[in-house]
C-alpha cells in the first residue's frame, strides 16, 4: 500500500490535467511494475542479468508514462 501512496503523491502535480480513471490506472500500473516482485520476475522467471532487467523495467515505466501523462 505504501507504493501506491508514493506513486499517487508523485503524480499529484499532474493529476488535475488527467482523467480520473487514467490517474488511478497509472498509479496502479506503476505500482504493479516496480518493487521487489519485479526482481523476482527478472531473476527467477526471465533469468536475465540485472542490467537487462533494469533496461526492461525502465522501458515498462517509460511506456506507461508516455501513454498516460499529458503532453506539456
PDB file of C-alpha atoms in Angstrom:
ATOM      1  CA  UNK A   1       0.000   0.000   0.000  1.00  0.00           C
ATOM      2  CA  UNK A   2       2.926   2.354   0.558  1.00  0.00           C
ATOM      3  CA  UNK A   3       3.976   2.005  -3.052  1.00  0.00           C
ATOM      4  CA  UNK A   4       0.546   3.041  -4.303  1.00  0.00           C
ATOM      5  CA  UNK A   5       0.521   6.041  -1.965  1.00  0.00           C
ATOM      6  CA  UNK A   6       4.030   7.046  -3.070  1.00  0.00           C
ATOM      7  CA  UNK A   7       3.113   6.974  -6.764  1.00  0.00           C
ATOM      8  CA  UNK A   8      -0.155   8.769  -6.061  1.00  0.00           C
ATOM      9  CA  UNK A   9       1.744  11.544  -4.294  1.00  0.00           C
ATOM     10  CA  UNK A  10       4.388  11.738  -7.028  1.00  0.00           C
ATOM     11  CA  UNK A  11       1.716  12.127  -9.704  1.00  0.00           C
ATOM     12  CA  UNK A  12      -0.263  14.734  -7.765  1.00  0.00           C
ATOM     13  CA  UNK A  13       1.200  17.724  -9.718  1.00  0.00           C
ATOM     14  CA  UNK A  14      -0.283  16.418 -12.988  1.00  0.00           C
ATOM     15  CA  UNK A  15      -3.454  14.930 -11.556  1.00  0.00           C
ATOM     16  CA  UNK A  16      -5.655  17.899 -12.493  1.00  0.00           C
ATOM     17  CA  UNK A  17      -4.684  17.521 -16.166  1.00  0.00           C
ATOM     18  CA  UNK A  18      -5.538  13.809 -16.235  1.00  0.00           C
ATOM     19  CA  UNK A  19      -8.797  11.933 -16.443  1.00  0.00           C
ATOM     20  CA  UNK A  20      -9.562  10.405 -13.067  1.00  0.00           C
ATOM     21  CA  UNK A  21      -9.523   6.866 -14.459  1.00  0.00           C
ATOM     22  CA  UNK A  22      -6.153   7.476 -16.150  1.00  0.00           C
ATOM     23  CA  UNK A  23      -4.659   8.817 -12.922  1.00  0.00           C
ATOM     24  CA  UNK A  24      -5.876   5.781 -11.000  1.00  0.00           C
ATOM     25  CA  UNK A  25      -4.750   3.355 -13.703  1.00  0.00           C
ATOM     26  CA  UNK A  26      -1.283   4.913 -13.969  1.00  0.00           C
ATOM     27  CA  UNK A  27      -0.837   4.850 -10.197  1.00  0.00           C
ATOM     28  CA  UNK A  28      -1.797   1.181 -10.016  1.00  0.00           C
ATOM     29  CA  UNK A  29       0.164   0.130 -13.104  1.00  0.00           C
ATOM     30  CA  UNK A  30       3.338   1.812 -11.865  1.00  0.00           C
ATOM     31  CA  UNK A  31       2.813   0.036  -8.551  1.00  0.00           C
ATOM     32  CA  UNK A  32       2.463  -3.287 -10.377  1.00  0.00           C
ATOM     33  CA  UNK A  33       5.616  -2.860 -12.421  1.00  0.00           C
ATOM     34  CA  UNK A  34       8.032  -1.791  -9.707  1.00  0.00           C
ATOM     35  CA  UNK A  35       9.328  -3.204  -6.454  1.00  0.00           C
ATOM     36  CA  UNK A  36      10.780  -6.448  -5.183  1.00  0.00           C
ATOM     37  CA  UNK A  37       8.336  -8.558  -7.160  1.00  0.00           C
ATOM     38  CA  UNK A  38       9.971  -7.376 -10.348  1.00  0.00           C
ATOM     39  CA  UNK A  39      13.376  -8.536  -9.152  1.00  0.00           C
ATOM     40  CA  UNK A  40      11.875 -11.988  -8.589  1.00  0.00           C
ATOM     41  CA  UNK A  41      10.418 -11.976 -12.105  1.00  0.00           C
ATOM     42  CA  UNK A  42      13.729 -10.835 -13.617  1.00  0.00           C
ATOM     43  CA  UNK A  43      15.827 -13.388 -11.765  1.00  0.00           C
ATOM     44  CA  UNK A  44      13.539 -16.400 -11.359  1.00  0.00           C
ATOM     45  CA  UNK A  45      11.244 -16.281 -14.371  1.00  0.00           C
ATOM     46  CA  UNK A  46      13.050 -14.326 -17.078  1.00  0.00           C
ATOM     47  CA  UNK A  47      16.500 -15.433 -15.926  1.00  0.00           C
ATOM     48  CA  UNK A  48      18.237 -12.341 -17.259  1.00  0.00           C
ATOM     49  CA  UNK A  49      21.063 -10.376 -15.681  1.00  0.00           C
ATOM     50  CA  UNK A  50      20.401  -7.291 -13.588  1.00  0.00           C
ATOM     51  CA  UNK A  51      21.405  -4.820 -16.333  1.00  0.00           C
ATOM     52  CA  UNK A  52      18.943  -6.410 -18.744  1.00  0.00           C
ATOM     53  CA  UNK A  53      16.263  -6.463 -16.061  1.00  0.00           C
ATOM     54  CA  UNK A  54      16.850  -2.790 -15.306  1.00  0.00           C
ATOM     55  CA  UNK A  55      16.638  -1.929 -19.010  1.00  0.00           C
ATOM     56  CA  UNK A  56      13.386  -3.861 -19.377  1.00  0.00           C
ATOM     57  CA  UNK A  57      11.966  -2.250 -16.236  1.00  0.00           C
ATOM     58  CA  UNK A  58      12.904   1.233 -17.433  1.00  0.00           C
ATOM     59  CA  UNK A  59      11.169   0.537 -20.741  1.00  0.00           C
ATOM     60  CA  UNK A  60       7.962  -0.501 -18.991  1.00  0.00           C
ATOM     61  CA  UNK A  61       7.879   2.601 -16.826  1.00  0.00           C
ATOM     62  CA  UNK A  62       8.720   4.884 -19.762  1.00  0.00           C
ATOM     63  CA  UNK A  63       5.941   3.334 -21.855  1.00  0.00           C
ATOM     64  CA  UNK A  64       3.413   3.845 -19.063  1.00  0.00           C
ATOM     65  CA  UNK A  65       4.447   7.446 -18.527  1.00  0.00           C
ATOM     66  CA  UNK A  66       4.339   8.169 -22.265  1.00  0.00           C
ATOM     67  CA  UNK A  67       0.857   6.672 -22.502  1.00  0.00           C
ATOM     68  CA  UNK A  68      -0.735   8.394 -19.542  1.00  0.00           C
ATOM     69  CA  UNK A  69       0.990  11.688 -18.877  1.00  0.00           C
ATOM     70  CA  UNK A  70      -0.393  14.656 -20.755  1.00  0.00           C
ATOM     71  CA  UNK A  71       1.984  16.464 -23.040  1.00  0.00           C
ATOM     72  CA  UNK A  72       3.398  19.775 -21.924  1.00  0.00           C
TER      73      UNK A  72
END
